[in-house]
């Protein structure tokens, strides 16, 4: 998934992702990050919501990508919800997450 996304083949990455019998946080994060890097913040947020519905716990890298997605589409309300999720997950003291939060709110 990550290789296809990094090479710009986001459709191929999604096909591989969708066919995975079991997805871990790395696969979810790679797909979300791929969408963000290719300018599709809305799809990244949709996938994050699906990840949450499937009870997959995000890590700090996931949160950073989702915050960047929020910033890229000026989704302040969703960003605030993600911020609450970060606090509940215990990542509020992570320096990289904190910097990305500042960046999101500044935009």
PDB file of N, CA and C in Angstrom:
ATOM      1  N   UNK A   1       0.837  -1.188   0.000  1.00  0.00           N
ATOM      2  CA  UNK A   1       0.000   0.000   0.000  1.00  0.00           C
ATOM      3  C   UNK A   1       0.881   1.249   0.000  1.00  0.00           C
ATOM      4  N   UNK A   2       1.821   1.289   0.918  1.00  0.00           N
ATOM      5  CA  UNK A   2       2.697   2.445   1.022  1.00  0.00           C
ATOM      6  C   UNK A   2       3.518   2.685  -0.226  1.00  0.00           C
ATOM      7  N   UNK A   3       4.017   1.608  -0.819  1.00  0.00           N
ATOM      8  CA  UNK A   3       4.837   1.741  -2.025  1.00  0.00           C
ATOM      9  C   UNK A   3       4.014   2.340  -3.167  1.00  0.00           C
ATOM     10  N   UNK A   4       2.811   1.821  -3.393  1.00  0.00           N
ATOM     11  CA  UNK A   4       1.957   2.363  -4.459  1.00  0.00           C
ATOM     12  C   UNK A   4       1.615   3.825  -4.180  1.00  0.00           C
ATOM     13  N   UNK A   5       1.265   4.124  -2.942  1.00  0.00           N
ATOM     14  CA  UNK A   5       0.890   5.496  -2.590  1.00  0.00           C
ATOM     15  C   UNK A   5       2.063   6.454  -2.802  1.00  0.00           C
ATOM     16  N   UNK A   6       3.263   6.043  -2.383  1.00  0.00           N
ATOM     17  CA  UNK A   6       4.439   6.907  -2.538  1.00  0.00           C
ATOM     18  C   UNK A   6       4.805   7.113  -4.003  1.00  0.00           C
ATOM     19  N   UNK A   7       4.501   6.121  -4.834  1.00  0.00           N
ATOM     20  CA  UNK A   7       4.809   6.227  -6.261  1.00  0.00           C
ATOM     21  C   UNK A   7       3.731   6.960  -7.052  1.00  0.00           C
ATOM     22  N   UNK A   8       2.674   7.384  -6.354  1.00  0.00           N
ATOM     23  CA  UNK A   8       1.618   8.140  -7.021  1.00  0.00           C
ATOM     24  C   UNK A   8       0.480   7.306  -7.557  1.00  0.00           C
ATOM     25  N   UNK A   9       0.508   6.003  -7.332  1.00  0.00           N
ATOM     26  CA  UNK A   9      -0.565   5.124  -7.807  1.00  0.00           C
ATOM     27  C   UNK A   9      -1.578   4.909  -6.681  1.00  0.00           C
ATOM     28  N   UNK A  10      -2.273   5.967  -6.333  1.00  0.00           N
ATOM     29  CA  UNK A  10      -3.186   5.911  -5.199  1.00  0.00           C
ATOM     30  C   UNK A  10      -4.341   4.938  -5.452  1.00  0.00           C
ATOM     31  N   UNK A  11      -4.757   4.807  -6.710  1.00  0.00           N
ATOM     32  CA  UNK A  11      -5.829   3.856  -7.030  1.00  0.00           C
ATOM     33  C   UNK A  11      -5.369   2.420  -6.799  1.00  0.00           C
ATOM     34  N   UNK A  12      -4.150   2.107  -7.198  1.00  0.00           N
ATOM     35  CA  UNK A  12      -3.594   0.772  -6.959  1.00  0.00           C
ATOM     36  C   UNK A  12      -3.428   0.518  -5.464  1.00  0.00           C
ATOM     37  N   UNK A  13      -2.986   1.539  -4.747  1.00  0.00           N
ATOM     38  CA  UNK A  13      -2.834   1.411  -3.296  1.00  0.00           C
ATOM     39  C   UNK A  13      -4.175   1.077  -2.664  1.00  0.00           C
ATOM     40  N   UNK A  14      -5.232   1.751  -3.117  1.00  0.00           N
ATOM     41  CA  UNK A  14      -6.564   1.502  -2.550  1.00  0.00           C
ATOM     42  C   UNK A  14      -7.057   0.102  -2.907  1.00  0.00           C
ATOM     43  N   UNK A  15      -6.769  -0.353  -4.100  1.00  0.00           N
ATOM     44  CA  UNK A  15      -7.173  -1.715  -4.491  1.00  0.00           C
ATOM     45  C   UNK A  15      -6.506  -2.746  -3.587  1.00  0.00           C
ATOM     46  N   UNK A  16      -5.219  -2.584  -3.361  1.00  0.00           N
ATOM     47  CA  UNK A  16      -4.490  -3.497  -2.472  1.00  0.00           C
ATOM     48  C   UNK A  16      -5.062  -3.411  -1.059  1.00  0.00           C
ATOM     49  N   UNK A  17      -5.273  -2.194  -0.590  1.00  0.00           N
ATOM     50  CA  UNK A  17      -5.819  -1.970   0.755  1.00  0.00           C
ATOM     51  C   UNK A  17      -7.182  -2.656   0.907  1.00  0.00           C
ATOM     52  N   UNK A  18      -8.053  -2.453  -0.065  1.00  0.00           N
ATOM     53  CA  UNK A  18      -9.403  -3.027   0.002  1.00  0.00           C
ATOM     54  C   UNK A  18      -9.403  -4.548  -0.030  1.00  0.00           C
ATOM     55  N   UNK A  19      -8.398  -5.143  -0.658  1.00  0.00           N
ATOM     56  CA  UNK A  19      -8.321  -6.606  -0.758  1.00  0.00           C
ATOM     57  C   UNK A  19      -7.623  -7.261   0.430  1.00  0.00           C
ATOM     58  N   UNK A  20      -7.049  -6.447   1.309  1.00  0.00           N
ATOM     59  CA  UNK A  20      -6.340  -7.010   2.464  1.00  0.00           C
ATOM     60  C   UNK A  20      -7.342  -7.688   3.403  1.00  0.00           C
ATOM     61  N   UNK A  21      -7.097  -8.942   3.749  1.00  0.00           N
ATOM     62  CA  UNK A  21      -8.030  -9.620   4.651  1.00  0.00           C
ATOM     63  C   UNK A  21      -8.007  -9.056   6.068  1.00  0.00           C
ATOM     64  N   UNK A  22      -6.843  -8.590   6.478  1.00  0.00           N
ATOM     65  CA  UNK A  22      -6.687  -8.014   7.809  1.00  0.00           C
ATOM     66  C   UNK A  22      -5.794  -6.784   7.691  1.00  0.00           C
ATOM     67  N   UNK A  23      -6.288  -5.654   8.146  1.00  0.00           N
ATOM     68  CA  UNK A  23      -5.522  -4.414   8.039  1.00  0.00           C
ATOM     69  C   UNK A  23      -5.031  -3.994   9.420  1.00  0.00           C
ATOM     70  N   UNK A  24      -3.750  -3.667   9.503  1.00  0.00           N
ATOM     71  CA  UNK A  24      -3.211  -3.153  10.760  1.00  0.00           C
ATOM     72  C   UNK A  24      -3.103  -1.632  10.669  1.00  0.00           C
ATOM     73  N   UNK A  25      -2.644  -1.016  11.748  1.00  0.00           N
ATOM     74  CA  UNK A  25      -2.550   0.442  11.789  1.00  0.00           C
ATOM     75  C   UNK A  25      -1.580   0.968  10.731  1.00  0.00           C
ATOM     76  N   UNK A  26      -0.579   0.190  10.386  1.00  0.00           N
ATOM     77  CA  UNK A  26       0.387   0.618   9.366  1.00  0.00           C
ATOM     78  C   UNK A  26      -0.288   0.726   8.000  1.00  0.00           C
ATOM     79  N   UNK A  27      -1.117  -0.246   7.654  1.00  0.00           N
ATOM     80  CA  UNK A  27      -1.827  -0.213   6.372  1.00  0.00           C
ATOM     81  C   UNK A  27      -2.805   0.966   6.320  1.00  0.00           C
ATOM     82  N   UNK A  28      -3.574   1.146   7.394  1.00  0.00           N
ATOM     83  CA  UNK A  28      -4.519   2.261   7.449  1.00  0.00           C
ATOM     84  C   UNK A  28      -3.771   3.593   7.308  1.00  0.00           C
ATOM     85  N   UNK A  29      -2.693   3.739   8.049  1.00  0.00           N
ATOM     86  CA  UNK A  29      -1.936   4.985   8.034  1.00  0.00           C
ATOM     87  C   UNK A  29      -1.304   5.239   6.674  1.00  0.00           C
ATOM     88  N   UNK A  30      -0.785   4.204   6.044  1.00  0.00           N
ATOM     89  CA  UNK A  30      -0.187   4.354   4.710  1.00  0.00           C
ATOM     90  C   UNK A  30      -1.224   4.853   3.710  1.00  0.00           C
ATOM     91  N   UNK A  31      -2.423   4.317   3.790  1.00  0.00           N
ATOM     92  CA  UNK A  31      -3.470   4.715   2.852  1.00  0.00           C
ATOM     93  C   UNK A  31      -3.924   6.147   3.129  1.00  0.00           C
ATOM     94  N   UNK A  32      -4.116   6.483   4.393  1.00  0.00           N
ATOM     95  CA  UNK A  32      -4.522   7.848   4.767  1.00  0.00           C
ATOM     96  C   UNK A  32      -3.443   8.847   4.346  1.00  0.00           C
ATOM     97  N   UNK A  33      -2.189   8.516   4.632  1.00  0.00           N
ATOM     98  CA  UNK A  33      -1.071   9.394   4.280  1.00  0.00           C
ATOM     99  C   UNK A  33      -0.972   9.564   2.770  1.00  0.00           C
ATOM    100  N   UNK A  34      -1.190   8.485   2.042  1.00  0.00           N
ATOM    101  CA  UNK A  34      -1.177   8.561   0.580  1.00  0.00           C
ATOM    102  C   UNK A  34      -2.200   9.551   0.059  1.00  0.00           C
ATOM    103  N   UNK A  35      -3.410   9.490   0.597  1.00  0.00           N
ATOM    104  CA  UNK A  35      -4.437  10.446   0.181  1.00  0.00           C
ATOM    105  C   UNK A  35      -4.021  11.882   0.491  1.00  0.00           C
ATOM    106  N   UNK A  36      -3.471  12.097   1.672  1.00  0.00           N
ATOM    107  CA  UNK A  36      -3.060  13.452   2.058  1.00  0.00           C
ATOM    108  C   UNK A  36      -1.966  13.959   1.122  1.00  0.00           C
ATOM    109  N   UNK A  37      -0.971  13.137   0.855  1.00  0.00           N
ATOM    110  CA  UNK A  37       0.160  13.557   0.005  1.00  0.00           C
ATOM    111  C   UNK A  37      -0.255  13.829  -1.424  1.00  0.00           C
ATOM    112  N   UNK A  38      -1.371  13.251  -1.834  1.00  0.00           N
ATOM    113  CA  UNK A  38      -1.840  13.461  -3.210  1.00  0.00           C
ATOM    114  C   UNK A  38      -3.028  14.405  -3.273  1.00  0.00           C
ATOM    115  N   UNK A  39      -3.190  15.215  -2.211  1.00  0.00           N
ATOM    116  CA  UNK A  39      -4.169  16.293  -2.234  1.00  0.00           C
ATOM    117  C   UNK A  39      -5.617  15.900  -2.042  1.00  0.00           C
ATOM    118  N   UNK A  40      -5.853  14.731  -1.457  1.00  0.00           N
ATOM    119  CA  UNK A  40      -7.230  14.300  -1.253  1.00  0.00           C
ATOM    120  C   UNK A  40      -7.531  14.174   0.241  1.00  0.00           C
ATOM    121  N   UNK A  41      -7.566  15.323   0.898  1.00  0.00           N
ATOM    122  CA  UNK A  41      -7.829  15.364   2.329  1.00  0.00           C
ATOM    123  C   UNK A  41      -9.187  14.817   2.707  1.00  0.00           C
ATOM    124  N   UNK A  42     -10.178  15.039   1.867  1.00  0.00           N
ATOM    125  CA  UNK A  42     -11.527  14.542   2.166  1.00  0.00           C
ATOM    126  C   UNK A  42     -11.557  13.018   2.227  1.00  0.00           C
ATOM    127  N   UNK A  43     -10.912  12.380   1.280  1.00  0.00           N
ATOM    128  CA  UNK A  43     -10.884  10.906   1.275  1.00  0.00           C
ATOM    129  C   UNK A  43     -10.081  10.387   2.461  1.00  0.00           C
ATOM    130  N   UNK A  44      -9.034  11.101   2.830  1.00  0.00           N
ATOM    131  CA  UNK A  44      -8.251  10.713   4.006  1.00  0.00           C
ATOM    132  C   UNK A  44      -9.114  10.747   5.262  1.00  0.00           C
ATOM    133  N   UNK A  45      -9.927  11.794   5.396  1.00  0.00           N
ATOM    134  CA  UNK A  45     -10.813  11.894   6.561  1.00  0.00           C
ATOM    135  C   UNK A  45     -11.876  10.803   6.557  1.00  0.00           C
ATOM    136  N   UNK A  46     -12.430  10.502   5.387  1.00  0.00           N
ATOM    137  CA  UNK A  46     -13.416   9.415   5.290  1.00  0.00           C
ATOM    138  C   UNK A  46     -12.803   8.093   5.737  1.00  0.00           C
ATOM    139  N   UNK A  47     -11.585   7.851   5.296  1.00  0.00           N
ATOM    140  CA  UNK A  47     -10.916   6.603   5.649  1.00  0.00           C
ATOM    141  C   UNK A  47     -10.609   6.561   7.147  1.00  0.00           C
ATOM    142  N   UNK A  48     -10.246   7.695   7.714  1.00  0.00           N
ATOM    143  CA  UNK A  48     -10.007   7.753   9.152  1.00  0.00           C
ATOM    144  C   UNK A  48     -11.285   7.428   9.929  1.00  0.00           C
ATOM    145  N   UNK A  49     -12.404   7.952   9.460  1.00  0.00           N
ATOM    146  CA  UNK A  49     -13.685   7.653  10.120  1.00  0.00           C
ATOM    147  C   UNK A  49     -14.009   6.163  10.019  1.00  0.00           C
ATOM    148  N   UNK A  50     -13.716   5.570   8.863  1.00  0.00           N
ATOM    149  CA  UNK A  50     -13.931   4.132   8.691  1.00  0.00           C
ATOM    150  C   UNK A  50     -13.019   3.348   9.636  1.00  0.00           C
ATOM    151  N   UNK A  51     -11.782   3.803   9.751  1.00  0.00           N
ATOM    152  CA  UNK A  51     -10.823   3.173  10.661  1.00  0.00           C
ATOM    153  C   UNK A  51     -11.361   3.177  12.086  1.00  0.00           C
ATOM    154  N   UNK A  52     -11.924   4.303  12.482  1.00  0.00           N
ATOM    155  CA  UNK A  52     -12.487   4.443  13.824  1.00  0.00           C
ATOM    156  C   UNK A  52     -13.686   3.506  14.009  1.00  0.00           C
ATOM    157  N   UNK A  53     -14.542   3.418  13.002  1.00  0.00           N
ATOM    158  CA  UNK A  53     -15.712   2.536  13.066  1.00  0.00           C
ATOM    159  C   UNK A  53     -15.314   1.076  13.202  1.00  0.00           C
ATOM    160  N   UNK A  54     -14.170   0.725  12.618  1.00  0.00           N
ATOM    161  CA  UNK A  54     -13.678  -0.651  12.681  1.00  0.00           C
ATOM    162  C   UNK A  54     -12.815  -0.902  13.917  1.00  0.00           C
ATOM    163  N   UNK A  55     -12.833   0.070  14.837  1.00  0.00           N
ATOM    164  CA  UNK A  55     -12.138  -0.033  16.130  1.00  0.00           C
ATOM    165  C   UNK A  55     -10.632  -0.252  16.009  1.00  0.00           C
ATOM    166  N   UNK A  56     -10.039   0.285  14.966  1.00  0.00           N
ATOM    167  CA  UNK A  56      -8.590   0.241  14.818  1.00  0.00           C
ATOM    168  C   UNK A  56      -8.026   1.495  15.478  1.00  0.00           C
ATOM    169  N   UNK A  57      -7.126   1.304  16.414  1.00  0.00           N
ATOM    170  CA  UNK A  57      -6.559   2.440  17.147  1.00  0.00           C
ATOM    171  C   UNK A  57      -5.467   3.111  16.328  1.00  0.00           C
ATOM    172  N   UNK A  58      -5.598   4.428  16.099  1.00  0.00           N
ATOM    173  CA  UNK A  58      -4.564   5.151  15.360  1.00  0.00           C
ATOM    174  C   UNK A  58      -3.319   5.350  16.216  1.00  0.00           C
ATOM    175  N   UNK A  59      -2.196   5.530  15.539  1.00  0.00           N
ATOM    176  CA  UNK A  59      -0.962   5.879  16.245  1.00  0.00           C
ATOM    177  C   UNK A  59      -0.644   7.349  15.959  1.00  0.00           C
ATOM    178  N   UNK A  60       0.492   7.812  16.449  1.00  0.00           N
ATOM    179  CA  UNK A  60       0.829   9.216  16.276  1.00  0.00           C
ATOM    180  C   UNK A  60       1.002   9.597  14.809  1.00  0.00           C
ATOM    181  N   UNK A  61       1.499   8.695  13.998  1.00  0.00           N
ATOM    182  CA  UNK A  61       1.678   8.985  12.570  1.00  0.00           C
ATOM    183  C   UNK A  61       0.317   9.127  11.895  1.00  0.00           C
ATOM    184  N   UNK A  62      -0.625   8.294  12.294  1.00  0.00           N
ATOM    185  CA  UNK A  62      -1.986   8.403  11.757  1.00  0.00           C
ATOM    186  C   UNK A  62      -2.552   9.777  12.078  1.00  0.00           C
ATOM    187  N   UNK A  63      -2.433  10.171  13.335  1.00  0.00           N
ATOM    188  CA  UNK A  63      -2.981  11.462  13.744  1.00  0.00           C
ATOM    189  C   UNK A  63      -2.333  12.624  13.002  1.00  0.00           C
ATOM    190  N   UNK A  64      -1.035  12.555  12.799  1.00  0.00           N
ATOM    191  CA  UNK A  64      -0.343  13.621  12.066  1.00  0.00           C
ATOM    192  C   UNK A  64      -0.909  13.741  10.659  1.00  0.00           C
ATOM    193  N   UNK A  65      -1.098  12.619   9.982  1.00  0.00           N
ATOM    194  CA  UNK A  65      -1.643  12.654   8.625  1.00  0.00           C
ATOM    195  C   UNK A  65      -3.075  13.171   8.600  1.00  0.00           C
ATOM    196  N   UNK A  66      -3.875  12.756   9.565  1.00  0.00           N
ATOM    197  CA  UNK A  66      -5.269  13.205   9.612  1.00  0.00           C
ATOM    198  C   UNK A  66      -5.340  14.706   9.897  1.00  0.00           C
ATOM    199  N   UNK A  67      -4.491  15.194  10.779  1.00  0.00           N
ATOM    200  CA  UNK A  67      -4.453  16.642  11.040  1.00  0.00           C
ATOM    201  C   UNK A  67      -4.045  17.411   9.786  1.00  0.00           C
ATOM    202  N   UNK A  68      -3.100  16.876   9.036  1.00  0.00           N
ATOM    203  CA  UNK A  68      -2.697  17.515   7.775  1.00  0.00           C
ATOM    204  C   UNK A  68      -3.849  17.511   6.780  1.00  0.00           C
ATOM    205  N   UNK A  69      -4.633  16.429   6.784  1.00  0.00           N
ATOM    206  CA  UNK A  69      -5.818  16.369   5.910  1.00  0.00           C
ATOM    207  C   UNK A  69      -6.798  17.471   6.296  1.00  0.00           C
ATOM    208  N   UNK A  70      -7.037  17.634   7.586  1.00  0.00           N
ATOM    209  CA  UNK A  70      -7.946  18.682   8.065  1.00  0.00           C
ATOM    210  C   UNK A  70      -7.450  20.063   7.644  1.00  0.00           C
ATOM    211  N   UNK A  71      -6.171  20.301   7.816  1.00  0.00           N
ATOM    212  CA  UNK A  71      -5.590  21.593   7.448  1.00  0.00           C
ATOM    213  C   UNK A  71      -5.698  21.840   5.946  1.00  0.00           C
ATOM    214  N   UNK A  72      -5.498  20.790   5.153  1.00  0.00           N
ATOM    215  CA  UNK A  72      -5.491  20.964   3.698  1.00  0.00           C
ATOM    216  C   UNK A  72      -6.854  21.326   3.134  1.00  0.00           C
ATOM    217  N   UNK A  73      -7.919  20.950   3.837  1.00  0.00           N
ATOM    218  CA  UNK A  73      -9.267  21.262   3.343  1.00  0.00           C
ATOM    219  C   UNK A  73     -10.002  22.229   4.282  1.00  0.00           C
ATOM    220  N   UNK A  74      -9.264  22.859   5.186  1.00  0.00           N
ATOM    221  CA  UNK A  74      -9.819  23.827   6.138  1.00  0.00           C
ATOM    222  C   UNK A  74     -10.998  23.248   6.917  1.00  0.00           C
ATOM    223  N   UNK A  75     -10.844  22.024   7.373  1.00  0.00           N
ATOM    224  CA  UNK A  75     -11.888  21.326   8.131  1.00  0.00           C
ATOM    225  C   UNK A  75     -11.629  21.503   9.626  1.00  0.00           C
ATOM    226  N   UNK A  76     -11.912  22.696  10.128  1.00  0.00           N
ATOM    227  CA  UNK A  76     -11.594  23.034  11.512  1.00  0.00           C
ATOM    228  C   UNK A  76     -12.408  22.191  12.491  1.00  0.00           C
ATOM    229  N   UNK A  77     -13.689  22.013  12.240  1.00  0.00           N
ATOM    230  CA  UNK A  77     -14.531  21.230  13.160  1.00  0.00           C
ATOM    231  C   UNK A  77     -14.053  19.784  13.254  1.00  0.00           C
ATOM    232  N   UNK A  78     -13.733  19.180  12.111  1.00  0.00           N
ATOM    233  CA  UNK A  78     -13.193  17.818  12.132  1.00  0.00           C
ATOM    234  C   UNK A  78     -11.848  17.804  12.842  1.00  0.00           C
ATOM    235  N   UNK A  79     -11.060  18.844  12.636  1.00  0.00           N
ATOM    236  CA  UNK A  79      -9.775  18.957  13.312  1.00  0.00           C
ATOM    237  C   UNK A  79      -9.926  18.999  14.824  1.00  0.00           C
ATOM    238  N   UNK A  80     -10.944  19.699  15.288  1.00  0.00           N
ATOM    239  CA  UNK A  80     -11.210  19.753  16.728  1.00  0.00           C
ATOM    240  C   UNK A  80     -11.605  18.379  17.260  1.00  0.00           C
ATOM    241  N   UNK A  81     -12.388  17.648  16.478  1.00  0.00           N
ATOM    242  CA  UNK A  81     -12.771  16.291  16.878  1.00  0.00           C
ATOM    243  C   UNK A  81     -11.552  15.377  16.930  1.00  0.00           C
ATOM    244  N   UNK A  82     -10.670  15.508  15.948  1.00  0.00           N
ATOM    245  CA  UNK A  82      -9.435  14.719  15.936  1.00  0.00           C
ATOM    246  C   UNK A  82      -8.579  15.099  17.146  1.00  0.00           C
ATOM    247  N   UNK A  83      -8.529  16.384  17.463  1.00  0.00           N
ATOM    248  CA  UNK A  83      -7.775  16.852  18.624  1.00  0.00           C
ATOM    249  C   UNK A  83      -8.294  16.164  19.894  1.00  0.00           C
ATOM    250  N   UNK A  84      -9.607  16.081  20.051  1.00  0.00           N
ATOM    251  CA  UNK A  84     -10.200  15.391  21.212  1.00  0.00           C
ATOM    252  C   UNK A  84      -9.806  13.922  21.231  1.00  0.00           C
ATOM    253  N   UNK A  85      -9.808  13.318  20.059  1.00  0.00           N
ATOM    254  CA  UNK A  85      -9.420  11.905  19.928  1.00  0.00           C
ATOM    255  C   UNK A  85      -7.952  11.722  20.343  1.00  0.00           C
ATOM    256  N   UNK A  86      -7.115  12.671  19.959  1.00  0.00           N
ATOM    257  CA  UNK A  86      -5.694  12.633  20.321  1.00  0.00           C
ATOM    258  C   UNK A  86      -5.536  12.671  21.840  1.00  0.00           C
ATOM    259  N   UNK A  87      -6.290  13.543  22.477  1.00  0.00           N
ATOM    260  CA  UNK A  87      -6.223  13.655  23.940  1.00  0.00           C
ATOM    261  C   UNK A  87      -6.672  12.341  24.585  1.00  0.00           C
ATOM    262  N   UNK A  88      -7.790  11.787  24.113  1.00  0.00           N
ATOM    263  CA  UNK A  88      -8.292  10.520  24.664  1.00  0.00           C
ATOM    264  C   UNK A  88      -7.300   9.380  24.448  1.00  0.00           C
ATOM    265  N   UNK A  89      -6.535   9.459  23.369  1.00  0.00           N
ATOM    266  CA  UNK A  89      -5.579   8.398  23.038  1.00  0.00           C
ATOM    267  C   UNK A  89      -4.229   8.579  23.719  1.00  0.00           C
ATOM    268  N   UNK A  90      -4.014   9.722  24.356  1.00  0.00           N
ATOM    269  CA  UNK A  90      -2.776   9.945  25.091  1.00  0.00           C
ATOM    270  C   UNK A  90      -1.605  10.453  24.270  1.00  0.00           C
ATOM    271  N   UNK A  91      -1.878  11.004  23.088  1.00  0.00           N
ATOM    272  CA  UNK A  91      -0.791  11.487  22.232  1.00  0.00           C
ATOM    273  C   UNK A  91      -0.612  13.001  22.283  1.00  0.00           C
ATOM    274  N   UNK A  92      -1.303  13.678  23.192  1.00  0.00           N
ATOM    275  CA  UNK A  92      -1.232  15.135  23.220  1.00  0.00           C
ATOM    276  C   UNK A  92       0.155  15.656  23.573  1.00  0.00           C
ATOM    277  N   UNK A  93       0.980  14.848  24.235  1.00  0.00           N
ATOM    278  CA  UNK A  93       2.319  15.306  24.601  1.00  0.00           C
ATOM    279  C   UNK A  93       3.380  14.953  23.556  1.00  0.00           C
ATOM    280  N   UNK A  94       2.989  14.262  22.483  1.00  0.00           N
ATOM    281  CA  UNK A  94       3.931  13.946  21.414  1.00  0.00           C
ATOM    282  C   UNK A  94       4.299  15.244  20.679  1.00  0.00           C
ATOM    283  N   UNK A  95       5.578  15.520  20.564  1.00  0.00           N
ATOM    284  CA  UNK A  95       6.058  16.770  19.964  1.00  0.00           C
ATOM    285  C   UNK A  95       5.579  16.924  18.526  1.00  0.00           C
ATOM    286  N   UNK A  96       5.649  15.875  17.738  1.00  0.00           N
ATOM    287  CA  UNK A  96       5.262  15.951  16.330  1.00  0.00           C
ATOM    288  C   UNK A  96       3.759  16.161  16.180  1.00  0.00           C
ATOM    289  N   UNK A  97       2.990  15.476  17.002  1.00  0.00           N
ATOM    290  CA  UNK A  97       1.543  15.672  16.989  1.00  0.00           C
ATOM    291  C   UNK A  97       1.221  17.103  17.404  1.00  0.00           C
ATOM    292  N   UNK A  98       1.884  17.576  18.454  1.00  0.00           N
ATOM    293  CA  UNK A  98       1.666  18.945  18.924  1.00  0.00           C
ATOM    294  C   UNK A  98       1.978  19.983  17.867  1.00  0.00           C
ATOM    295  N   UNK A  99       3.087  19.812  17.166  1.00  0.00           N
ATOM    296  CA  UNK A  99       3.455  20.746  16.095  1.00  0.00           C
ATOM    297  C   UNK A  99       2.426  20.734  14.972  1.00  0.00           C
ATOM    298  N   UNK A 100       1.922  19.551  14.654  1.00  0.00           N
ATOM    299  CA  UNK A 100       0.934  19.448  13.584  1.00  0.00           C
ATOM    300  C   UNK A 100      -0.395  20.056  14.016  1.00  0.00           C
ATOM    301  N   UNK A 101      -0.735  19.938  15.298  1.00  0.00           N
ATOM    302  CA  UNK A 101      -1.933  20.600  15.827  1.00  0.00           C
ATOM    303  C   UNK A 101      -1.807  22.118  15.667  1.00  0.00           C
ATOM    304  N   UNK A 102      -0.660  22.658  16.039  1.00  0.00           N
ATOM    305  CA  UNK A 102      -0.437  24.097  15.902  1.00  0.00           C
ATOM    306  C   UNK A 102      -0.587  24.506  14.447  1.00  0.00           C
ATOM    307  N   UNK A 103       0.017  23.745  13.556  1.00  0.00           N
ATOM    308  CA  UNK A 103      -0.064  24.034  12.121  1.00  0.00           C
ATOM    309  C   UNK A 103      -1.520  24.009  11.643  1.00  0.00           C
ATOM    310  N   UNK A 104      -2.283  22.999  12.075  1.00  0.00           N
ATOM    311  CA  UNK A 104      -3.678  22.889  11.642  1.00  0.00           C
ATOM    312  C   UNK A 104      -4.493  24.079  12.109  1.00  0.00           C
ATOM    313  N   UNK A 105      -4.357  24.442  13.372  1.00  0.00           N
ATOM    314  CA  UNK A 105      -5.129  25.568  13.907  1.00  0.00           C
ATOM    315  C   UNK A 105      -4.684  26.900  13.286  1.00  0.00           C
ATOM    316  N   UNK A 106      -3.412  27.012  12.921  1.00  0.00           N
ATOM    317  CA  UNK A 106      -2.900  28.247  12.319  1.00  0.00           C
ATOM    318  C   UNK A 106      -3.449  28.468  10.914  1.00  0.00           C
ATOM    319  N   UNK A 107      -3.795  27.384  10.230  1.00  0.00           N
ATOM    320  CA  UNK A 107      -4.308  27.521   8.871  1.00  0.00           C
ATOM    321  C   UNK A 107      -5.781  27.770   8.932  1.00  0.00           C
TER     322      UNK A 107
END
